[in-house]
Short mmCIF file of C-alpha atoms and ligand atoms in Angstrom, two decimals:
data_model
loop_
_atom_site.label_atom_id
_atom_site.label_comp_id
_atom_site.label_asym_id
_atom_site.label_seq_id
_atom_site.Cartn_x
_atom_site.Cartn_y
_atom_site.Cartn_z
CA MET A 7 -23.43 146.79 85.38
CA ALA A 8 -24.31 144.04 85.51
CA ILE A 9 -24.25 141.88 82.60
CA LYS A 10 -27.87 141.45 81.78
CA GLU A 11 -28.44 145.61 81.57
CA GLU A 12 -25.05 145.83 79.56
CA LYS A 13 -26.44 143.37 76.78
CA GLN A 14 -29.52 145.63 76.71
CA VAL A 15 -27.56 148.65 76.69
CA PHE A 16 -25.57 146.74 73.87
CA LEU A 17 -29.02 145.67 71.81
CA VAL A 18 -31.12 148.94 72.29
CA GLY A 19 -28.11 151.27 72.76
CA LYS A 20 -27.76 151.70 68.89
CA ASP A 21 -31.69 152.22 67.77
CA VAL A 22 -31.49 154.39 70.52
CA ILE A 23 -29.08 156.80 69.05
CA ASN A 24 -30.10 156.59 65.37
CA GLN A 25 -33.60 157.24 66.80
CA LEU A 26 -32.16 160.90 68.17
CA SER A 27 -30.39 161.61 64.98
CA ILE A 28 -33.81 160.66 63.39
CA ILE A 29 -35.73 163.62 65.66
CA LEU A 30 -33.02 166.27 64.81
CA LYS A 31 -33.22 165.61 61.73
CA THR A 32 -37.27 165.52 61.16
CA ALA A 33 -37.34 168.51 63.42
CA LEU A 34 -34.67 170.14 61.26
CA ILE A 35 -36.86 170.51 57.97
CA HIS A 36 -40.73 169.93 59.99
CA ASP A 37 -41.96 172.59 62.46
CA PRO A 38 -41.46 170.73 65.95
CA ALA A 39 -45.52 170.08 66.36
CA ASN A 40 -45.03 168.47 62.85
CA ILE A 41 -46.59 165.21 62.73
CA ALA A 42 -43.43 163.26 61.66
CA VAL A 43 -41.45 164.79 64.58
CA ARG A 44 -44.09 163.75 67.12
CA THR A 45 -44.56 160.58 65.63
CA ALA A 46 -40.71 160.14 65.70
CA ILE A 47 -40.86 161.41 69.13
CA GLU A 48 -42.97 158.88 70.56
CA LYS A 49 -40.63 156.77 69.07
CA PHE A 50 -37.38 157.52 70.37
CA ILE A 51 -39.38 158.11 73.95
CA MET A 52 -40.37 154.64 74.19
CA LEU A 53 -36.62 153.13 73.22
CA VAL A 54 -35.14 155.66 76.00
CA ASN A 55 -37.69 154.97 78.48
CA THR A 56 -36.91 150.98 78.07
CA LEU A 57 -32.97 151.62 78.97
CA ILE A 58 -33.65 153.69 81.92
CA GLU A 59 -36.61 151.89 83.64
CA THR A 60 -33.37 149.18 84.09
CA GLU A 61 -30.58 151.82 84.31
CA ARG A 62 -32.10 154.19 85.69
CA THR A 63 -29.83 157.11 84.24
CA ILE A 64 -28.48 156.70 80.99
CA SER A 65 -25.62 159.25 79.80
CA LEU A 66 -24.69 159.46 76.03
CA GLU A 67 -21.46 160.28 76.07
CA LEU A 68 -19.48 161.74 72.70
CA ILE A 69 -16.02 160.26 73.17
CA GLY A 70 -13.44 160.50 69.55
CA GLU A 71 -15.84 158.86 66.68
CA PHE A 72 -17.47 156.89 68.89
CA PHE A 73 -21.02 156.82 71.08
CA TYR A 74 -21.29 155.41 74.73
CA ILE A 75 -24.00 154.68 76.42
CA ASN A 76 -22.92 154.06 79.91
CA GLY A 77 -19.70 153.19 79.81
CA VAL A 78 -20.72 150.99 76.69
CA ARG A 79 -19.42 151.70 73.37
CA ILE A 80 -21.98 151.72 70.43
CA ARG A 81 -21.42 149.47 67.54
CA TYR A 82 -21.17 151.40 64.07
CA SER A 83 -23.55 149.41 62.26
CA LEU A 84 -23.89 149.99 58.58
CA GLU A 85 -27.91 150.75 57.85
CA TYR A 86 -27.17 153.43 60.46
CA LEU A 87 -23.69 155.03 59.77
CA LEU A 88 -25.29 158.17 57.95
CA ASN A 89 -27.55 159.10 60.99
CA PHE A 90 -24.19 158.25 63.76
CA ASP A 91 -22.28 160.55 61.30
CA PHE A 92 -25.04 163.17 61.75
CA LEU A 93 -25.00 163.05 65.10
CA VAL A 94 -21.51 163.66 65.58
CA LYS A 95 -21.34 166.14 63.42
CA GLU A 96 -23.74 167.45 65.10
CA PHE A 97 -22.92 167.37 68.42
CA LYS A 98 -18.89 168.72 67.71
CA LYS A 99 -20.57 172.10 66.13
CA ARG A 100 -22.25 172.45 69.40
CA GLU A 101 -19.17 171.15 71.74
CA ILE A 102 -21.96 168.94 73.13
CA GLY A 103 -19.77 165.91 74.82
CA SER A 104 -22.40 163.87 76.57
CA ILE A 105 -26.55 164.01 77.25
CA LEU A 106 -27.77 162.98 80.53
CA PHE A 107 -31.37 161.53 80.38
CA LYS A 108 -32.02 161.53 84.47
CA ASP A 109 -35.40 160.19 84.77
CA ILE A 110 -38.36 158.69 82.56
CA VAL A 111 -38.63 161.14 80.15
CA LYS A 112 -42.08 162.63 78.61
CA PRO A 113 -42.71 164.42 74.81
CA GLN A 114 -42.67 167.94 76.25
CA GLU A 115 -39.34 167.27 77.51
CA ILE A 116 -38.32 166.23 74.50
CA GLN A 117 -39.74 168.76 72.37
CA VAL A 118 -37.83 171.47 74.84
CA PHE A 119 -34.80 170.09 74.77
CA LEU A 120 -35.24 169.51 69.89
CA GLU A 121 -36.08 173.66 69.75
CA ALA A 122 -33.23 174.39 71.96
CA PHE A 123 -30.64 171.81 69.84
CA ILE A 124 -32.13 173.84 66.69
CA ALA A 125 -32.06 177.43 68.02
CA SER A 126 -28.31 176.58 69.49
CA GLY A 127 -27.27 175.47 65.90
CA TYR A 128 -27.37 179.14 64.92
CA SER A 129 -26.03 180.37 67.88
CA GLU A 130 -22.32 182.36 68.09
CA ASP A 131 -22.25 180.08 71.47
CA PRO A 132 -23.93 176.57 70.86
CA TYR A 133 -23.26 175.23 73.63
CA GLU A 134 -23.84 178.27 76.17
CA THR A 135 -27.76 178.61 74.05
CA MET A 136 -28.21 175.19 74.37
CA GLY A 137 -27.75 175.13 78.14
CA LYS A 138 -29.85 178.31 78.82
CA LYS A 139 -32.41 177.25 77.04
CA ILE A 140 -32.98 173.73 78.94
CA ASP A 141 -31.53 174.79 82.30
CA ALA A 142 -35.39 174.12 83.72
CA LEU A 143 -35.21 170.64 82.61
CA HIS A 144 -34.60 168.14 85.23
CA THR A 145 -34.33 165.43 82.97
CA ILE A 146 -32.02 165.97 80.76
CA LYS A 147 -28.82 167.85 80.90
CA ILE A 148 -25.56 168.06 79.00
CA ASP A 149 -21.72 168.34 79.10
CA ARG A 150 -19.32 169.76 77.34
CA LEU A 151 -16.93 168.05 74.69
CA LYS A 152 -13.94 167.20 76.36
CA LYS A 153 -10.71 168.35 74.64
CA ILE A 154 -7.75 166.57 75.22
CA GLY A 155 -4.63 168.41 76.95
CA THR A 156 -1.49 168.63 75.44
CA GLY A 157 0.35 167.09 78.37
CA GLU A 158 -1.95 164.25 78.38
CA GLU A 159 -1.36 163.65 74.47
CA THR A 160 2.20 163.48 75.00
CA ASP A 161 1.55 160.51 77.47
CA VAL A 162 -0.74 158.22 74.80
CA ARG A 163 1.81 159.31 72.04
CA LYS A 164 4.40 157.36 74.22
CA VAL A 165 2.13 154.91 75.05
CA ILE A 166 0.92 153.95 71.33
CA LYS A 167 4.38 154.37 69.98
CA LYS A 168 4.96 151.39 72.48
CA THR A 169 2.95 149.37 71.31
CA TYR A 170 3.20 149.97 67.74
CA PHE A 171 7.49 149.16 68.00
CA ASN A 172 6.56 146.03 69.85
CA ALA A 173 4.55 144.99 67.48
CA VAL A 174 7.44 145.91 64.68
CA SER A 175 9.73 143.87 66.44
CA TYR A 176 7.55 140.69 67.68
CA VAL A 177 7.16 140.55 63.64
CA LYS A 178 10.68 141.16 63.15
CA GLY A 179 11.24 137.86 65.25
CA VAL A 180 8.68 135.89 63.59
CA ILE A 181 10.16 136.34 60.35
CA THR A 182 13.19 135.60 61.71
CA LYS A 183 12.53 132.42 63.70
CA VAL A 184 9.93 131.41 60.63
CA ARG A 185 13.41 131.95 58.17
CA SER A 186 15.94 129.56 60.60
CA GLY A 187 12.94 127.02 61.29
CA GLU A 188 12.24 127.92 65.29
CA LYS A 189 9.39 128.27 67.04
CA VAL A 190 7.42 130.61 67.09
CA ASN A 191 4.87 131.80 70.00
CA ILE A 192 1.73 132.86 68.55
CA ARG A 193 -0.04 133.69 72.11
CA LYS A 194 1.88 136.69 72.07
CA ALA A 195 0.58 137.86 68.55
CA LYS A 196 -2.68 137.20 70.08
CA ARG A 197 -2.08 139.71 73.23
CA LEU A 198 0.08 142.49 70.74
CA VAL A 199 -3.09 142.55 69.05
CA GLU A 200 -5.53 142.35 71.41
CA THR A 201 -4.00 145.58 72.83
CA VAL A 202 -3.93 147.32 69.69
CA VAL A 203 -7.55 146.66 69.76
CA ASP A 204 -7.99 148.26 72.72
CA GLN A 205 -5.93 151.24 71.66
CA LEU A 206 -7.57 151.46 68.57
CA LEU A 207 -11.39 152.18 70.29
CA ASP A 208 -10.23 155.69 71.51
CA LYS A 209 -7.17 157.15 70.39
CA GLU A 210 -7.77 155.61 66.19
CA GLN A 211 -5.63 158.68 65.00
CA VAL A 212 -2.97 158.46 67.33
CA LEU A 213 -2.33 154.52 65.99
CA LEU A 214 -3.24 156.15 62.09
CA SER A 215 -0.20 158.29 62.81
CA MET A 216 1.84 156.06 63.19
CA THR A 217 1.28 154.09 60.31
CA ALA A 218 1.91 157.26 58.06
CA ILE A 219 5.18 157.31 59.03
CA LYS A 220 6.95 155.10 55.44
CA ASN A 221 10.63 156.59 55.71
CA TYR A 222 11.47 153.14 57.82
CA ASP A 223 14.61 150.98 57.37
CA ASP A 224 12.80 147.47 57.59
CA TYR A 225 9.68 147.99 54.98
CA THR A 226 8.67 144.19 55.58
CA TYR A 227 8.07 144.60 59.29
CA HIS A 228 6.48 148.03 59.45
CA HIS A 229 4.19 147.41 56.44
CA SER A 230 2.40 144.19 58.05
CA VAL A 231 1.74 145.74 61.23
CA ASN A 232 0.69 148.97 59.11
CA VAL A 233 -2.02 146.66 57.60
CA SER A 234 -3.01 144.91 60.92
CA ILE A 235 -3.69 148.74 62.02
CA LEU A 236 -5.53 149.99 59.17
CA SER A 237 -7.91 146.55 59.02
CA ILE A 238 -8.87 146.81 62.55
CA ALA A 239 -9.56 150.29 61.92
CA LEU A 240 -11.74 149.69 59.35
CA GLY A 241 -12.88 146.64 60.92
CA GLN A 242 -14.27 148.83 64.52
CA ARG A 243 -16.09 151.30 61.92
CA LEU A 244 -17.88 147.88 60.42
CA GLY A 245 -18.76 147.38 63.43
CA LEU A 246 -16.63 144.34 64.13
CA ASN A 247 -16.83 143.20 67.36
CA ARG A 248 -13.59 142.29 69.47
CA LYS A 249 -13.14 139.43 68.90
CA ALA A 250 -13.28 139.50 65.59
CA LEU A 251 -10.77 142.33 65.32
CA THR A 252 -8.58 140.30 66.51
CA GLU A 253 -9.07 137.60 64.63
CA LEU A 254 -8.92 140.10 61.55
CA GLY A 255 -5.52 141.91 63.07
CA LEU A 256 -3.86 138.53 63.33
CA ALA A 257 -4.46 137.53 59.99
CA SER A 258 -3.98 141.18 58.58
CA LEU A 259 -0.32 140.85 60.33
CA PHE A 260 0.84 137.83 58.93
CA HIS A 261 -0.55 138.62 55.59
CA ASP A 262 2.66 139.02 53.57
CA LEU A 263 4.61 136.09 55.50
CA GLY A 264 5.26 133.88 52.22
CA LYS A 265 7.24 136.88 51.56
CA ILE A 266 10.44 134.96 53.49
CA GLU A 267 10.39 132.17 50.83
CA ILE A 268 11.19 135.50 48.17
CA PRO A 269 14.74 136.33 48.04
CA GLN A 270 16.01 139.18 49.80
CA ASP A 271 18.01 140.73 47.34
CA VAL A 272 14.93 140.71 45.03
CA LEU A 273 12.77 142.10 48.04
CA ASN A 274 14.93 145.05 48.94
CA LYS A 275 15.85 145.51 45.20
CA PRO A 276 15.91 149.42 44.41
CA THR A 277 15.34 149.08 40.99
CA SER A 278 11.35 147.56 39.17
CA PHE A 279 11.03 144.26 39.10
CA ASN A 280 11.77 142.05 35.91
CA GLU A 281 8.98 139.74 34.77
CA ASP A 282 11.59 136.59 36.45
CA GLU A 283 10.97 138.31 39.83
CA TRP A 284 7.17 139.43 39.22
CA LYS A 285 6.64 135.88 38.95
CA LEU A 286 8.57 134.87 42.15
CA ILE A 287 6.04 138.13 43.83
CA ARG A 288 2.92 136.60 42.89
CA LYS A 289 3.48 132.96 44.42
CA HIS A 290 3.84 134.78 47.97
CA PRO A 291 -0.19 134.33 48.53
CA ILE A 292 -0.09 130.50 48.37
CA TRP A 293 3.75 130.44 50.00
CA GLY A 294 2.04 132.46 52.76
CA VAL A 295 -0.67 129.45 53.35
CA PHE A 296 2.05 127.02 54.10
CA ALA A 297 4.08 129.33 55.91
CA ILE A 298 0.81 129.57 57.94
CA LEU A 299 -0.22 126.07 58.28
CA LYS A 300 3.12 125.18 59.86
CA LEU A 301 3.31 128.03 61.98
CA ARG A 302 0.15 127.20 64.16
CA SER A 303 -2.18 124.62 65.02
CA PHE A 304 -5.37 124.32 63.17
CA ASP A 305 -7.75 126.44 64.90
CA ALA A 306 -10.60 128.91 63.63
CA THR A 307 -8.47 131.96 63.31
CA ALA A 308 -5.40 129.77 61.43
CA ILE A 309 -8.33 129.11 58.98
CA ARG A 310 -8.77 132.94 58.57
CA SER A 311 -5.88 133.98 58.29
CA VAL A 312 -5.29 131.51 55.51
CA ILE A 313 -7.73 132.52 53.40
CA VAL A 314 -7.01 136.66 54.13
CA THR A 315 -3.25 135.06 53.13
CA PHE A 316 -4.53 133.24 50.07
CA GLU A 317 -6.90 136.27 48.61
CA HIS A 318 -5.18 139.86 49.75
CA HIS A 319 -4.22 139.97 46.04
CA ILE A 320 -7.13 138.35 43.69
CA ASN A 321 -9.33 141.07 43.63
CA ILE A 322 -13.06 141.36 43.75
CA ASP A 323 -13.42 140.88 40.39
CA PHE A 324 -10.58 138.22 40.34
CA SER A 325 -8.05 140.02 37.77
CA GLY A 326 -5.65 139.96 40.79
CA TYR A 327 -2.92 137.01 41.55
CA PRO A 328 -3.17 133.91 42.07
CA GLN A 329 -5.20 133.31 39.30
CA VAL A 330 -8.71 131.46 40.18
CA ARG A 331 -11.56 130.37 38.22
CA LYS A 332 -15.01 129.73 39.13
CA TYR A 333 -14.35 131.57 42.53
CA LYS A 334 -16.85 132.01 45.34
CA GLU A 335 -16.69 136.11 46.88
CA LEU A 336 -13.88 137.24 48.87
CA ASP A 337 -14.14 136.77 52.41
CA LEU A 338 -15.06 140.09 54.29
CA TYR A 339 -11.36 140.02 55.71
CA SER A 340 -9.63 139.37 52.38
CA LYS A 341 -10.99 142.84 51.24
CA ILE A 342 -10.58 144.24 54.08
CA VAL A 343 -6.88 143.84 53.70
CA CYS A 344 -6.45 144.35 50.75
CA LEU A 345 -7.66 148.35 50.39
CA ALA A 346 -5.10 148.61 54.09
CA ASP A 347 -2.16 146.47 52.03
CA GLN A 348 -2.44 148.81 48.89
CA PHE A 349 -2.94 151.78 50.59
CA ASP A 350 0.06 151.03 52.60
CA ALA A 351 2.19 149.84 49.73
CA MET A 352 1.31 152.67 47.65
CA THR A 353 2.35 155.42 50.35
CA SER A 354 5.83 153.40 50.98
CA SER A 355 8.52 153.40 49.15
CA ARG A 356 9.84 149.92 49.06
CA VAL A 357 7.10 148.17 47.65
CA TYR A 358 6.27 147.79 43.73
CA SER A 359 6.93 151.24 43.11
CA ARG A 360 10.11 152.82 44.03
CA ILE A 361 8.73 156.52 44.37
CA PRO A 362 6.05 156.69 47.09
CA MET A 363 3.03 158.10 46.50
CA SER A 364 1.03 161.56 48.58
CA PRO A 365 -1.37 159.65 50.53
CA ASP A 366 -4.11 162.13 49.04
CA LYS A 367 -2.95 160.33 45.59
CA ALA A 368 -2.95 157.10 46.32
CA LEU A 369 -6.62 157.42 47.87
CA SER A 370 -7.44 158.80 43.94
CA VAL A 371 -5.99 155.74 42.73
CA MET A 372 -8.20 153.76 44.72
CA MET A 373 -10.59 155.57 43.72
CA GLU A 374 -10.70 154.49 40.14
CA ARG A 375 -10.21 151.03 41.04
CA SER A 376 -13.37 151.17 43.96
CA GLY A 377 -16.31 149.22 42.26
CA VAL A 378 -13.51 147.98 39.85
CA ASP A 379 -11.26 145.72 42.08
CA LEU A 380 -11.47 147.05 45.24
CA ASP A 381 -14.98 146.78 47.09
CA PRO A 382 -16.79 150.31 46.91
CA LEU A 383 -18.41 150.05 50.16
CA LEU A 384 -15.74 149.11 52.02
CA PHE A 385 -13.92 151.63 50.57
CA LYS A 386 -16.22 154.64 51.70
CA PHE A 387 -15.62 153.07 54.85
CA PHE A 388 -11.94 153.46 54.32
CA ILE A 389 -12.29 157.43 53.20
CA ASN A 390 -14.27 158.32 56.01
CA MET A 391 -11.50 157.10 58.20
CA VAL A 392 -8.39 158.42 56.78
CA GLY A 393 -10.13 161.73 55.73
CA VAL A 394 -9.40 163.35 52.18
CA PHE A 395 -5.76 164.40 53.74
CA PRO A 396 -4.93 161.13 55.22
CA ILE A 397 -2.33 161.82 58.09
CA GLY A 398 1.09 162.78 56.93
CA THR A 399 -0.09 164.53 53.56
CA LEU A 400 2.45 167.79 53.13
CA VAL A 401 -0.41 170.90 52.75
CA MET A 402 0.61 174.24 51.67
CA LEU A 403 -1.99 176.55 53.53
CA ASP A 404 -3.39 179.62 52.55
CA THR A 405 -1.37 181.63 54.55
CA LYS A 406 1.66 180.42 53.20
CA GLU A 407 2.61 178.10 55.95
CA LEU A 408 3.41 174.39 55.31
CA GLY A 409 2.11 171.80 57.57
CA LEU A 410 1.55 167.79 58.29
CA VAL A 411 -1.60 166.62 57.92
CA TYR A 412 -1.55 165.40 62.13
CA GLU A 413 -4.99 164.41 62.74
CA SER A 414 -8.33 163.94 60.03
CA ASN A 415 -11.47 165.61 60.80
CA ALA A 416 -14.38 163.32 60.62
CA VAL A 417 -17.04 165.84 59.82
CA PHE A 418 -15.04 167.69 57.55
CA THR A 419 -12.88 166.21 56.09
CA ASP A 420 -10.81 168.92 53.91
CA ARG A 421 -10.61 170.55 57.52
CA PRO A 422 -7.94 168.59 59.40
CA ARG A 423 -5.34 169.59 62.29
CA VAL A 424 -2.22 170.74 60.81
CA LEU A 425 0.94 170.50 62.65
CA ILE A 426 2.90 174.26 60.70
CA ILE A 427 6.35 172.52 60.03
CA ILE A 428 7.16 175.90 58.10
CA ASP A 429 6.13 179.38 58.89
CA SER A 430 4.92 182.21 56.84
CA LYS A 431 8.60 183.62 56.78
CA GLU A 432 10.14 180.39 55.49
CA ASN A 433 11.51 179.17 59.19
CA LYS A 434 11.40 175.81 60.10
CA VAL A 435 9.57 175.06 62.80
CA ARG A 436 8.00 172.70 65.08
CA GLY A 437 4.17 173.45 65.92
CA PRO A 438 1.95 174.93 66.39
CA VAL A 439 -1.00 172.15 65.45
CA VAL A 440 -3.99 174.19 63.97
CA ASN A 441 -6.95 173.69 63.43
CA LEU A 442 -8.04 174.20 60.06
CA ALA A 443 -11.71 174.01 61.16
CA GLU A 444 -11.45 177.29 63.11
CA LYS A 445 -12.74 180.54 61.88
CA ASP A 446 -11.81 183.89 62.89
CA GLU A 447 -14.27 186.56 64.03
CA THR A 448 -15.84 187.53 61.14
CA GLY A 449 -16.70 184.01 60.51
CA ARG A 450 -14.05 183.30 58.36
CA TYR A 451 -11.83 180.33 58.39
CA MET A 452 -8.05 181.18 59.43
CA ARG A 453 -6.60 178.75 57.65
CA SER A 454 -7.51 176.65 54.59
CA ILE A 455 -5.17 173.98 52.05
CA ILE A 456 -4.76 175.48 49.06
CA LYS A 457 -2.55 172.63 47.67
CA VAL A 458 -0.53 168.62 48.46
CA LEU A 459 3.17 169.54 48.45
CA ASP A 460 5.34 166.06 47.21
CA LEU A 461 6.93 165.00 50.57
CA ASN A 462 9.79 162.65 49.03
CA LYS A 463 10.59 166.96 47.59
CA TYR A 464 10.77 168.19 50.37
CA LYS A 465 12.52 165.97 51.63
CA ILE A 466 10.92 165.77 55.23
CA ASN A 467 11.29 162.63 57.84
CA LEU A 468 8.18 162.42 59.26
CA ALA A 469 8.94 160.28 62.13
CA GLU A 470 10.78 163.34 63.10
CA TYR A 471 7.53 165.23 63.27
CA LEU A 472 5.19 162.45 64.03
CA LEU A 473 6.96 160.48 66.68
FE1 FE2 B 6 0.96 140.79 49.68
FE1 FE2 B 7 0.82 143.52 51.59
#
């Protein structure tokens, strides 16, 4: 695709998707002949035909949680968030993976499409119903949502596991070198973060599952990588571009670099910190600023890293540390890293509190802080990203099975995919992975979560299951 065209897809793409969502929403509440529906269709046709004129055909594809138009990923933008989410949900409900516009479309054709779309929502086999109803249309075709097979899934996990551990060992190397005063290769960090950004674009859930494994030995290194992954994933949902995501990823990777100044025996203390130790801990953002300035040349990314490192514990109401007076608003990246940092720290066993919280408990603590010291809007995006039951949550099902949340479901946030680890006869098993959104012939859910259990009490090693 020529650059000019790609740019046009990029500019108009989000409006096309937004307007498609609007016509479907409007048609669901009004009669298709209604003026509101007709006006919405006209607007959609204008947008989509402009693109067809330059692109000839348009494929609008749903991959994971994101839409692609002719292969270009369309960014989430705040104002369109609800409409995008609605469309993802409706596509998934009907198992539609893509819509192909093969030529300039007319209003009557969109009408037929809309009627098919609405009717299929009530059907037992929505995809087939939809397909039949639009069969006579020559300009609009649909294709079924692709499911990732298990074989492919194992390979994906292998690749992502490699990226994750490369990043951890790199951070370990950086910290060791900084401690001994050696020179650090920052270019490598950039390449690493770029890999994470690329993999997050379509394998978000697998990368997020790596961050769920908390019982690693080297807390500090894993924490840095986890916060970086969570921050990039959140940034992506906010519509930051690749360059911005890389910058955010780097800043978050080094957010706790200042901890190198804190004696190891304090950091790794098995009991709670005393007041003197807390005084040391509270200095790590400022020490981090010095460490970063020593680390690298003074470019824009370094400045952003310095800001994030300095601000990541300040809180939006300035109630945190370091204490600041008459401070401007916190940087967007700092607010993102703050959320990622708190979530990872609370669910890990080695920092501040010796007892790790279950992921859903950590979210409810954060929910209380949301709007007080955490940014409420960003927190909404965060919950939408990790799900009500984040990956790694141990759940009891109404079938008496125990399982680990394996993949969140962005549409039905309380119905994730779960890896069964104890079957209904209390045997330790490994799988299957069940989808809680699945229903039986009578239309009832096959399995539902009845409660969340404490991972620590059951002495479950997450790494054993998620890696
Ligand atoms: Fe920190
Ligand atoms: Fe941290």
